[in-house]
GROMACS .gro file of C-alpha atoms in nm:
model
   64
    1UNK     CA    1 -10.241  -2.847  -4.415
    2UNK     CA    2 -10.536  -2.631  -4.309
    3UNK     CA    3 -10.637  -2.609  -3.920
    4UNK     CA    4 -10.949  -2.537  -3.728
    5UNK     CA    5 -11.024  -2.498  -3.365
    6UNK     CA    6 -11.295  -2.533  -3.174
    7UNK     CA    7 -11.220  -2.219  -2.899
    8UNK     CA    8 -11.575  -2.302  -2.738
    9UNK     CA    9 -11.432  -2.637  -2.579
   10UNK     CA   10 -11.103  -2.483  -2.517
   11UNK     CA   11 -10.996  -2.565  -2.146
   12UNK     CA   12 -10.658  -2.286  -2.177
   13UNK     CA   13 -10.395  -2.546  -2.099
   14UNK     CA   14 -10.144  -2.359  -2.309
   15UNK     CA   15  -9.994  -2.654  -2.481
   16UNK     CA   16 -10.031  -2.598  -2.825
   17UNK     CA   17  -9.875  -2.248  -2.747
   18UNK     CA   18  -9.537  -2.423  -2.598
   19UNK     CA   19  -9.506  -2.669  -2.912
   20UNK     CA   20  -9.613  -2.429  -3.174
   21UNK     CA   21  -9.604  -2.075  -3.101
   22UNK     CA   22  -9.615  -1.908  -3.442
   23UNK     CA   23  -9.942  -2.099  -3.500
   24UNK     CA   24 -10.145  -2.073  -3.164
   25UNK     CA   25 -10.189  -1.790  -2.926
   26UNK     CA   26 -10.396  -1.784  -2.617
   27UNK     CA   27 -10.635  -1.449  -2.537
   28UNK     CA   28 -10.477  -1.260  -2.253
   29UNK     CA   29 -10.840  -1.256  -2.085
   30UNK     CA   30 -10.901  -1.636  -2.013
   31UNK     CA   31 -10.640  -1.813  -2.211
   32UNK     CA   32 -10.847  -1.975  -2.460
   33UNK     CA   33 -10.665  -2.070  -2.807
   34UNK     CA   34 -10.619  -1.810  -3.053
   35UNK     CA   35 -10.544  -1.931  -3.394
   36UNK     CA   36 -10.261  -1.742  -3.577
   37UNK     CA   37 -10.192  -1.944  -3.873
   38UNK     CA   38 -10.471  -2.128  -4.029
   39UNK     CA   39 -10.221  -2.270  -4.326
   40UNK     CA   40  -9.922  -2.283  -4.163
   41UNK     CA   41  -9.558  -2.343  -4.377
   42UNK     CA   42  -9.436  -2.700  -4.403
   43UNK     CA   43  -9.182  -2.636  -4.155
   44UNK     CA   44  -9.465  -2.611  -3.910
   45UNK     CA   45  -9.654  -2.938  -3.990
   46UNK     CA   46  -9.512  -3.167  -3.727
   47UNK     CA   47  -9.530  -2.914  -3.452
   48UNK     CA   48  -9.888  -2.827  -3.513
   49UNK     CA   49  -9.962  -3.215  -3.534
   50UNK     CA   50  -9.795  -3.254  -3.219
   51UNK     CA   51 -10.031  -2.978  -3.080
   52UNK     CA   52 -10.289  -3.184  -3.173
   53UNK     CA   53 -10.228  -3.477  -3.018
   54UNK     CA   54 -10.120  -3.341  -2.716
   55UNK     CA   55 -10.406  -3.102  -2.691
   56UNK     CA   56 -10.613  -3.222  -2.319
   57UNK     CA   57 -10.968  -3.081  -2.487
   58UNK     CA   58 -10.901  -3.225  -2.871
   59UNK     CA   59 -11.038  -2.864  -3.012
   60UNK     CA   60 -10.766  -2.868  -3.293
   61UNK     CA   61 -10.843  -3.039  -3.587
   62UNK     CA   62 -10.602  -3.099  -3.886
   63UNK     CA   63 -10.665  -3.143  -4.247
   64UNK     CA   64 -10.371  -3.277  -4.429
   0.00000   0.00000   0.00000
């Protein structure tokens, strides 16, 4: 799995923190997503998927 993110279109909702914190981050400053783990352990791949999905500004993309 490798993931991208688009930080431009990021609106700072904070959800892909809550359902996958060892991958995303937010900046302190505005809140905008702050990618921690572009290749993230197996373990991760369903929460980061869910972060996806969930995501209200679609900035995270996912390559399986």
């Amino acid at each position: 799995m490798k993931i991208t993110i688009d930080a431009e279109k990021c609106c700072a909702a904070g959800q892909c923190v809550l359902v996958a914190p060892e991958v995303f981050d937010q900046r302190d400053e505005d809140g905008v997503v702050v990618l921690l783990d572009a290749e993230p352990p197996a373990e991760q791949h369903d929460a980061v998927r869910e972060a996806a999905a969930i995501c209200p500004a679609a900035v995270i993309e996912v390559q399986e």
